[in-house]
Amino acid sequence: MKRFYLLSLACMMSMGAMAQQVIRGTVRDSLTKAPIPGATIRVVNGSGGVTANEKGEFELRVPANAQLRISSIGFETVLIPATAVIKPIMLTTTALLLNTPVVVGYGTQQRKNLTTSISSISSKKLAPENNIVSDVGKALQGRVAGVFVANTSGSPGNTPNIQIRGVQSARAADANPLIVIDGLVMEGNGISLNSINPQDIETIDVLKDAASAAIYGARGSTGVIIITTKKGRQGTKPSFSVNAYTGFNNVPSTRRMLNSQEYESVFKDARNNRLADIGIQLTDPSLTPVQISQLQAERTRLTSQASALKMENRSIDWIDRVKNKRAPVNNIQASMTGGGEKNSYYMSIGRYSETASIGTGQFERYTGKIDLTQQVGTWLKLNGNINLSQGVNKNNAYPLVSAFNARPDTPEEPIRLPNGQLDYYIGQQNHPLGEMLENNNKRRTQTWFGNLSADVTLHRTLQFRSVFSANKYNVNGNDYQSPLGYLGKFNKGYLKVSGADNLNYNFDNYLTYNNRFKQLGVNAVAGYTYYSVQQSSFGYDLNGFPAVAGISGGSAAASYGSAGSISSLNGTSLETSEAWFGRVNLDWDQKYLLGASLRTDGSSKLHPENRYSWFPSVSAGWDVAKENFMLKQKMISFLKLRASYGISGNIRPLANFAAEDLMSGTSYLGEAALKLRDLIGNPSVRWEQTKQADAGIDLGLFNQRVNLTVDYYNKTTDGLLSNRFIPWEFGAQSIPYNVGSIRNYGMDVELSVGSRQNAKVMWRVETNMNFNRNKVLSLADSVISYGTFIFGGPQSNVKVGQAVGSVQVYNSLGVDPQTGDMIYEDRNKDGLFNVKDMIYVPIALPKFTGGTTLTAGYKRVTVEALFSYVVGTKIYDYYEQSLRNYDMDWFGVMPNKFDIVNSRWRKPGDVTEVPRAIVGQHGTGKTTDWNYRPSTQFVYDASYLRLRNLMVSYDLPERLLDKASIGRCKVYCSAQNLFTVTKYIGFDPEAASNSGIVSSNLPNARAMVLGIDVSF
């Protein structure tokens, strides 16, 4: 009997073995033919599953006649019979990732179930070969509809301005969106975007409408960018990867200053034109003796200037001279990832460095990250991660303005006195290279941020998550100016030490419920969060250093700086806030979708009576493609209609303690004293609130080869937070105030088209665009300031009825062909030209932005080109205005001019856009600045098309790599900002301040690198 049982058992085991088969295969990207490590291979309606190794290979035991589901983030999921897994499995990338989880704030949803407007970017698009940038903000440029990114300066480590669907703020500095990293809300000066290594990021999700952003309540009205960093995968073998590139930056020459001959010509032309005018004026018999004497004195002075001008026989292009034509840029990132049956890990280190392409300076960043996950039993999962970063900006000197001003015959080498102090060639004009020697400065930023989380499974339908996230952000800056240099000579040298010590944290606790009752699916979230934002600043000034080279320490100083710097450099503030929130998403038969959220926020910034506010939202969707009447057709593979409405808020523009009257330190009669600070508290100030409606459509055609997403939005922000100026009789300068309302409306479009699967030449076109209109609806005052004030230039304003960022200027009607002077519109026809004749010209915001990515792959070669474009934006070129002044400056020198003045008016009948060169009173208004008054002649069309990134890569064949046990090796060549098509005559149409005014902004550099990406 025992033998019979053993024989029966053996037969059963033999039959089970015959019903199983071992499948081996490789998963590849159909576009690049590269392996896809981490791809998931699962048995349909079964429990078996594995992930592909670094070579894209897998091995799986499956039942006979089984089907496999192969998936990976960023690719279409495919179903194939197990018996067909002989040839490599090719996965096609897709723009509409229907089954991909999307981070929506305190949870995730599958994209096919979204009823709100959210755009996502995967780690593939953030790879180094596709972005030669220092921070993730720049990597967003041209990739997301409705997200406008502008690199306002080409200085190393500079972070960009980011706007989501226009500007919902009365101040340019407050227009940036909220950043959330792994659940950590980045508030105030808590972190800089260049503190994050872009290669450590897994996905970026952009919450664009109020229904998606309302879950962040009082902080979401300007949009939310959620960054999710990389983690390991359970059940995968260890994988080690290195990606590195090296190359250089440079700034292409697009603008030229006058050479010595041209400089002498315009110098004498300006004085001769004025002398001719004086000669005509002296023939007027009605002149008084005083007027005659003044004109004769002016004639003598100008004649003396013209005859005294002696130009040396040399011409130096100082713009070209201060350039670093081979400024190094380097990046290296190494990471290791893997996991066991119940744990996973991800570790990385990285270094990025960039040298200034104009002047001197370097940005260098070191990063490190560790992420660990452990499954503790079946009901508890723990996760912890920490990100470390140190960024250093040092030796910064950007003498672009001095290069504009310097006479072209200035000697090549700086001039020094016998004691080693920098001297002047002419007047007191700084030597551009001399300024580059004064670069003994350093700013070190140390950041750590991370979180600890616990996920508790209370029931198969109910989970509890508790997350503590924190960020420590320390800054230390030292700026030493030797008495031997230009800047330090007037106070015998100085040292400025400043810094910040900030700690932010938030503690989130929430429940998530997931269940399905036949046709009804329910996903609900409810929780509580607490924020704390503590900021401290410190600093001091020291003066009086001995004139000895090599000194930089504060111990050599003789005295402290001004007492006024104490209150400006030192301070502490603390904001605490709390919020309760809830969200529910319902679906009926996975076709009819409904979502709603509600959040209440409170902040210590506000008076107790105005401290809390409610932020609700509602959204709905209809998956039309699942209807019975759509099942027979084959063209439309996905079609969803959706709409949403919500209210989100903003408290970030409001300073801490703005609702209260505070005192600041001063001195009186030699004793310490207190005075009312410049800002009076306003207990009535309240939240900004943005109400936004959104209607969208998601469409997939021909089995997702064509994907289209279109959104129309209309949003109005009430209670804009800013400051109102008040009379000094109140003892202060301004008061915080809810100054008015603003509206943005427009459309987002995302379109992608790809080749058929397994085509010999794989290709894909992805494009996105945004049309936005901005209008100020109401203000407490008729006009308020918007951006940074530039002395001598027009102020950027916010004015009712116009878009934010308008400049107040005269309307130029061109150059009078008979006189060579400017003609301005006399709007009130009173014969006078003053502020009543000025107009407001919107310049800060574009009307149309977008980007297009073209990708093609043949065998092992991949080419990708990213174009970004901006249409309808304008620039006010302040330096073009200031350099139209032909008189001597404060240093006793006429600054050099852009070569556009070579086309100036010279004789009656000349038709030109550049007025004559002249000093002294001239023009209809008889003023010294008539020909270079702030006017529309300095407003330029700044629309542009830029090839932002071009990448060519080659994947080495496996037969070569197997010998060295290398899973994958890709070599690539990439170029950044390769060319720009624009009508703007300046350096860079993108490098303007967030108010649209160009002053000393450094142009963005062109980069060329060679790199390698290796996985083991």
Short mmCIF file of N, CA, C and O in Angstrom, two decimals, residues 415-506:
data_model
loop_
_atom_site.label_atom_id
_atom_site.label_comp_id
_atom_site.label_asym_id
_atom_site.label_seq_id
_atom_site.Cartn_x
_atom_site.Cartn_y
_atom_site.Cartn_z
N ILE A 415 45.87 97.95 -15.11
CA ILE A 415 46.93 98.88 -14.68
C ILE A 415 46.99 98.88 -13.16
O ILE A 415 45.95 98.91 -12.49
N ARG A 416 48.20 98.85 -12.62
CA ARG A 416 48.38 98.84 -11.17
C ARG A 416 49.35 99.94 -10.74
O ARG A 416 50.27 100.31 -11.47
N LEU A 417 49.10 100.44 -9.54
CA LEU A 417 50.00 101.39 -8.91
C LEU A 417 51.20 100.65 -8.34
O LEU A 417 51.19 99.42 -8.23
N PRO A 418 52.25 101.37 -7.95
CA PRO A 418 53.43 100.70 -7.40
C PRO A 418 53.14 99.82 -6.18
O PRO A 418 53.83 98.82 -5.95
N ASN A 419 52.10 100.18 -5.40
CA ASN A 419 51.77 99.37 -4.22
C ASN A 419 50.92 98.15 -4.55
O ASN A 419 50.47 97.43 -3.67
N GLY A 420 50.65 97.93 -5.86
CA GLY A 420 49.87 96.77 -6.28
C GLY A 420 48.39 97.03 -6.43
O GLY A 420 47.64 96.15 -6.86
N GLN A 421 47.94 98.26 -6.10
CA GLN A 421 46.51 98.56 -6.20
C GLN A 421 46.10 98.77 -7.65
O GLN A 421 46.83 99.37 -8.44
N LEU A 422 44.90 98.27 -8.00
CA LEU A 422 44.38 98.47 -9.35
C LEU A 422 44.16 99.95 -9.63
O LEU A 422 43.62 100.68 -8.79
N ASP A 423 44.58 100.39 -10.81
CA ASP A 423 44.43 101.79 -11.20
C ASP A 423 43.56 101.85 -12.46
O ASP A 423 43.03 100.84 -12.93
N TYR A 424 43.42 103.06 -13.00
CA TYR A 424 42.52 103.30 -14.13
C TYR A 424 43.31 103.77 -15.35
O TYR A 424 44.31 104.47 -15.23
N TYR A 425 42.82 103.38 -16.51
CA TYR A 425 43.42 103.84 -17.76
C TYR A 425 42.92 105.24 -18.12
O TYR A 425 43.68 106.12 -18.51
N ILE A 426 41.63 105.44 -17.97
CA ILE A 426 41.02 106.73 -18.30
C ILE A 426 39.94 107.01 -17.26
O ILE A 426 39.15 106.13 -16.91
N GLY A 427 39.93 108.25 -16.72
CA GLY A 427 38.96 108.58 -15.69
C GLY A 427 39.08 107.62 -14.52
O GLY A 427 40.18 107.34 -14.04
N GLN A 428 37.93 107.13 -14.08
CA GLN A 428 37.90 106.10 -13.05
C GLN A 428 37.08 104.91 -13.51
O GLN A 428 36.30 104.33 -12.76
N GLN A 429 37.28 104.56 -14.77
CA GLN A 429 36.55 103.44 -15.36
C GLN A 429 37.25 102.13 -15.04
O GLN A 429 38.44 101.97 -15.30
N ASN A 430 36.47 101.17 -14.50
CA ASN A 430 37.03 99.88 -14.13
C ASN A 430 37.52 99.12 -15.36
O ASN A 430 36.87 99.12 -16.40
N HIS A 431 38.64 98.46 -15.20
CA HIS A 431 39.14 97.57 -16.23
C HIS A 431 38.39 96.24 -16.12
O HIS A 431 38.34 95.65 -15.03
N PRO A 432 37.79 95.72 -17.20
CA PRO A 432 37.03 94.47 -17.10
C PRO A 432 37.82 93.31 -16.51
O PRO A 432 37.29 92.56 -15.68
N LEU A 433 39.07 93.15 -16.95
CA LEU A 433 39.87 92.05 -16.40
C LEU A 433 40.26 92.33 -14.97
O LEU A 433 40.48 91.39 -14.18
N GLY A 434 40.37 93.59 -14.61
CA GLY A 434 40.65 93.93 -13.22
C GLY A 434 39.52 93.50 -12.30
O GLY A 434 39.74 93.02 -11.19
N GLU A 435 38.29 93.67 -12.76
CA GLU A 435 37.15 93.20 -11.97
C GLU A 435 37.19 91.69 -11.78
O GLU A 435 36.76 91.17 -10.75
N MET A 436 37.68 90.99 -12.79
CA MET A 436 37.73 89.52 -12.69
C MET A 436 38.75 89.06 -11.66
O MET A 436 38.71 87.89 -11.24
N LEU A 437 39.66 89.95 -11.26
CA LEU A 437 40.62 89.60 -10.23
C LEU A 437 40.01 89.71 -8.84
O LEU A 437 40.55 89.19 -7.87
N GLU A 438 38.87 90.43 -8.72
CA GLU A 438 38.22 90.62 -7.43
C GLU A 438 37.13 89.56 -7.25
O GLU A 438 35.94 89.86 -7.27
N ASN A 439 37.54 88.36 -7.09
CA ASN A 439 36.56 87.27 -7.04
C ASN A 439 36.78 86.37 -5.84
O ASN A 439 36.54 85.17 -5.90
N ASN A 440 37.22 86.95 -4.75
CA ASN A 440 37.47 86.15 -3.55
C ASN A 440 36.16 86.04 -2.76
O ASN A 440 35.98 86.67 -1.73
N ASN A 441 35.24 85.25 -3.28
CA ASN A 441 33.96 85.07 -2.61
C ASN A 441 33.57 83.59 -2.67
O ASN A 441 34.01 82.85 -3.54
N LYS A 442 32.74 83.20 -1.74
CA LYS A 442 32.34 81.81 -1.66
C LYS A 442 31.00 81.71 -0.95
O LYS A 442 30.79 82.36 0.09
N ARG A 443 30.11 80.92 -1.52
CA ARG A 443 28.81 80.67 -0.90
C ARG A 443 28.59 79.17 -0.88
O ARG A 443 28.49 78.53 -1.93
N ARG A 444 28.52 78.60 0.31
CA ARG A 444 28.37 77.16 0.47
C ARG A 444 26.97 76.86 1.01
O ARG A 444 26.53 77.44 2.01
N THR A 445 26.27 75.97 0.33
CA THR A 445 24.92 75.58 0.72
C THR A 445 24.91 74.09 1.04
O THR A 445 25.26 73.27 0.20
N GLN A 446 24.54 73.76 2.25
CA GLN A 446 24.46 72.37 2.68
C GLN A 446 23.00 72.03 2.97
O GLN A 446 22.32 72.74 3.71
N THR A 447 22.55 70.95 2.36
CA THR A 447 21.15 70.56 2.47
C THR A 447 21.04 69.08 2.79
O THR A 447 21.76 68.27 2.20
N TRP A 448 20.19 68.76 3.73
CA TRP A 448 19.77 67.36 3.85
C TRP A 448 18.26 67.35 3.99
O TRP A 448 17.67 68.17 4.66
N PHE A 449 17.65 66.42 3.31
CA PHE A 449 16.21 66.26 3.45
C PHE A 449 15.87 64.79 3.26
O PHE A 449 16.59 64.04 2.59
N GLY A 450 14.80 64.38 3.88
CA GLY A 450 14.39 62.99 3.79
C GLY A 450 13.16 62.74 4.63
O GLY A 450 12.54 63.67 5.15
N ASN A 451 12.79 61.48 4.75
CA ASN A 451 11.61 61.16 5.55
C ASN A 451 11.69 59.74 6.09
O ASN A 451 12.46 58.91 5.61
N LEU A 452 10.87 59.51 7.07
CA LEU A 452 10.63 58.18 7.63
C LEU A 452 9.14 57.92 7.51
O LEU A 452 8.32 58.79 7.87
N SER A 453 8.78 56.74 7.01
CA SER A 453 7.36 56.46 6.82
C SER A 453 7.05 55.04 7.27
O SER A 453 7.90 54.14 7.22
N ALA A 454 5.81 54.89 7.68
CA ALA A 454 5.30 53.57 8.06
C ALA A 454 3.96 53.39 7.37
O ALA A 454 3.07 54.24 7.48
N ASP A 455 3.82 52.27 6.63
CA ASP A 455 2.57 51.92 5.98
C ASP A 455 1.98 50.70 6.69
O ASP A 455 2.60 49.63 6.70
N VAL A 456 0.80 50.90 7.26
CA VAL A 456 0.16 49.86 8.07
C VAL A 456 -1.09 49.38 7.34
O VAL A 456 -1.97 50.18 7.01
N THR A 457 -1.16 48.10 7.07
CA THR A 457 -2.35 47.51 6.45
C THR A 457 -3.30 47.08 7.56
O THR A 457 -3.08 46.06 8.23
N LEU A 458 -4.35 47.88 7.79
CA LEU A 458 -5.34 47.56 8.81
C LEU A 458 -6.33 46.52 8.32
O LEU A 458 -6.88 45.75 9.11
N HIS A 459 -6.55 46.52 7.03
CA HIS A 459 -7.47 45.59 6.37
C HIS A 459 -7.07 45.58 4.91
O HIS A 459 -6.37 46.47 4.45
N ARG A 460 -7.49 44.59 4.17
CA ARG A 460 -7.13 44.55 2.76
C ARG A 460 -7.63 45.79 2.01
O ARG A 460 -7.11 46.13 0.96
N THR A 461 -8.63 46.48 2.57
CA THR A 461 -9.19 47.68 1.93
C THR A 461 -8.76 48.97 2.60
O THR A 461 -9.07 50.05 2.09
N LEU A 462 -8.07 48.88 3.73
CA LEU A 462 -7.79 50.08 4.52
C LEU A 462 -6.32 50.10 4.93
O LEU A 462 -5.83 49.15 5.56
N GLN A 463 -5.63 51.18 4.59
CA GLN A 463 -4.22 51.36 4.95
C GLN A 463 -4.05 52.69 5.68
O GLN A 463 -4.74 53.68 5.39
N PHE A 464 -3.11 52.69 6.59
CA PHE A 464 -2.76 53.91 7.31
C PHE A 464 -1.30 54.24 7.02
O PHE A 464 -0.44 53.35 7.02
N ARG A 465 -1.04 55.49 6.74
CA ARG A 465 0.33 55.92 6.44
C ARG A 465 0.70 57.09 7.33
O ARG A 465 -0.06 58.06 7.46
N SER A 466 1.88 57.00 7.93
CA SER A 466 2.42 58.07 8.76
C SER A 466 3.80 58.43 8.23
O SER A 466 4.66 57.55 8.09
N VAL A 467 4.00 59.71 7.92
CA VAL A 467 5.26 60.16 7.31
C VAL A 467 5.76 61.40 8.04
O VAL A 467 5.02 62.39 8.19
N PHE A 468 7.00 61.33 8.47
CA PHE A 468 7.66 62.52 9.01
C PHE A 468 8.75 62.93 8.03
O PHE A 468 9.68 62.16 7.76
N SER A 469 8.63 64.12 7.47
CA SER A 469 9.58 64.63 6.47
C SER A 469 10.23 65.89 7.00
O SER A 469 9.57 66.73 7.61
N ALA A 470 11.52 66.02 6.76
CA ALA A 470 12.25 67.17 7.29
C ALA A 470 13.32 67.62 6.30
O ALA A 470 13.79 66.85 5.46
N ASN A 471 13.68 68.88 6.45
CA ASN A 471 14.69 69.49 5.58
C ASN A 471 15.51 70.47 6.39
O ASN A 471 14.97 71.35 7.07
N LYS A 472 16.82 70.31 6.33
CA LYS A 472 17.76 71.23 6.98
C LYS A 472 18.55 71.92 5.89
O LYS A 472 19.15 71.27 5.03
N TYR A 473 18.53 73.24 5.91
CA TYR A 473 19.11 74.03 4.82
C TYR A 473 20.01 75.10 5.42
O TYR A 473 19.54 76.03 6.08
N ASN A 474 21.31 74.95 5.23
CA ASN A 474 22.29 75.88 5.79
C ASN A 474 23.07 76.58 4.68
O ASN A 474 23.51 75.93 3.73
N VAL A 475 23.24 77.87 4.83
CA VAL A 475 23.99 78.67 3.85
C VAL A 475 25.03 79.48 4.59
O VAL A 475 24.75 80.11 5.63
N ASN A 476 26.25 79.47 4.05
CA ASN A 476 27.33 80.31 4.59
C ASN A 476 28.00 81.03 3.43
O ASN A 476 28.48 80.39 2.48
N GLY A 477 28.04 82.34 3.51
CA GLY A 477 28.64 83.14 2.45
C GLY A 477 29.73 84.05 2.97
O GLY A 477 29.61 84.63 4.05
N ASN A 478 30.81 84.16 2.20
CA ASN A 478 31.91 85.07 2.51
C ASN A 478 32.27 85.85 1.25
O ASN A 478 32.54 85.25 0.20
N ASP A 479 32.26 87.16 1.35
CA ASP A 479 32.61 88.02 0.22
C ASP A 479 33.68 89.00 0.70
O ASP A 479 33.39 89.92 1.46
N TYR A 480 34.91 88.78 0.26
CA TYR A 480 36.03 89.64 0.67
C TYR A 480 36.48 90.48 -0.51
O TYR A 480 36.74 89.96 -1.60
N GLN A 481 36.57 91.78 -0.29
CA GLN A 481 37.08 92.72 -1.29
C GLN A 481 38.33 93.38 -0.75
O GLN A 481 38.29 94.12 0.23
N SER A 482 39.44 93.09 -1.39
CA SER A 482 40.73 93.61 -0.95
C SER A 482 40.83 95.11 -1.20
O SER A 482 40.27 95.62 -2.18
N PRO A 483 41.55 95.85 -0.36
CA PRO A 483 41.79 97.28 -0.63
C PRO A 483 42.62 97.50 -1.88
O PRO A 483 42.72 98.64 -2.36
N LEU A 484 43.19 96.43 -2.45
CA LEU A 484 43.96 96.57 -3.68
C LEU A 484 43.05 96.56 -4.91
O LEU A 484 43.52 96.84 -6.02
N GLY A 485 41.77 96.24 -4.74
CA GLY A 485 40.86 96.16 -5.87
C GLY A 485 39.96 97.37 -5.98
O GLY A 485 40.00 98.30 -5.17
N TYR A 486 39.10 97.36 -6.99
CA TYR A 486 38.21 98.49 -7.25
C TYR A 486 37.16 98.64 -6.16
O TYR A 486 36.93 99.74 -5.65
N LEU A 487 36.50 97.55 -5.80
CA LEU A 487 35.38 97.64 -4.87
C LEU A 487 35.82 97.86 -3.43
O LEU A 487 35.07 98.42 -2.63
N GLY A 488 37.03 97.42 -3.08
CA GLY A 488 37.45 97.53 -1.70
C GLY A 488 38.27 98.76 -1.37
O GLY A 488 38.51 99.03 -0.20
N LYS A 489 38.70 99.52 -2.38
CA LYS A 489 39.63 100.61 -2.12
C LYS A 489 39.01 101.76 -1.35
O LYS A 489 39.69 102.47 -0.61
N PHE A 490 37.68 101.96 -1.49
CA PHE A 490 37.06 103.15 -0.91
C PHE A 490 36.85 103.02 0.60
O PHE A 490 36.72 104.02 1.28
N ASN A 491 36.75 101.79 1.12
CA ASN A 491 36.67 101.62 2.58
C ASN A 491 37.81 100.75 3.10
O ASN A 491 37.67 100.07 4.10
N LYS A 492 38.92 100.76 2.34
CA LYS A 492 40.13 100.03 2.72
C LYS A 492 39.87 98.53 2.87
O LYS A 492 40.44 97.87 3.74
N GLY A 493 39.04 98.01 1.99
CA GLY A 493 38.72 96.59 2.00
C GLY A 493 37.56 96.28 2.92
O GLY A 493 37.33 96.98 3.91
N TYR A 494 36.81 95.24 2.57
CA TYR A 494 35.73 94.82 3.46
C TYR A 494 35.47 93.34 3.32
O TYR A 494 35.79 92.71 2.31
N LEU A 495 34.88 92.78 4.36
CA LEU A 495 34.48 91.38 4.39
C LEU A 495 33.04 91.31 4.86
O LEU A 495 32.70 91.86 5.92
N LYS A 496 32.21 90.67 4.08
CA LYS A 496 30.81 90.46 4.45
C LYS A 496 30.59 88.98 4.67
O LYS A 496 30.83 88.17 3.78
N VAL A 497 30.15 88.64 5.87
CA VAL A 497 29.82 87.26 6.22
C VAL A 497 28.32 87.17 6.45
O VAL A 497 27.75 87.97 7.21
N SER A 498 27.67 86.24 5.77
CA SER A 498 26.22 86.10 5.93
C SER A 498 25.84 84.64 5.78
O SER A 498 26.59 83.83 5.21
N GLY A 499 24.69 84.30 6.29
CA GLY A 499 24.26 82.91 6.19
C GLY A 499 22.84 82.72 6.67
O GLY A 499 22.15 83.66 7.06
N ALA A 500 22.40 81.48 6.60
CA ALA A 500 21.06 81.10 7.03
C ALA A 500 21.09 79.70 7.60
O ALA A 500 21.91 78.86 7.20
N ASP A 501 20.22 79.48 8.56
CA ASP A 501 20.10 78.17 9.21
C ASP A 501 18.61 77.87 9.32
O ASP A 501 17.93 78.37 10.22
N ASN A 502 18.10 77.08 8.39
CA ASN A 502 16.65 76.86 8.29
C ASN A 502 16.31 75.40 8.54
O ASN A 502 17.04 74.49 8.12
N LEU A 503 15.18 75.19 9.18
CA LEU A 503 14.69 73.84 9.43
C LEU A 503 13.19 73.80 9.12
O LEU A 503 12.41 74.54 9.73
N ASN A 504 12.81 72.97 8.18
CA ASN A 504 11.40 72.78 7.83
C ASN A 504 11.03 71.32 8.06
O ASN A 504 11.83 70.42 7.81
N TYR A 505 9.83 71.09 8.52
CA TYR A 505 9.35 69.71 8.59
C TYR A 505 7.84 69.68 8.50
O TYR A 505 7.15 70.66 8.79
N ASN A 506 7.33 68.56 8.03
CA ASN A 506 5.89 68.33 8.06
C ASN A 506 5.62 66.89 8.47
O ASN A 506 6.38 65.97 8.14
#
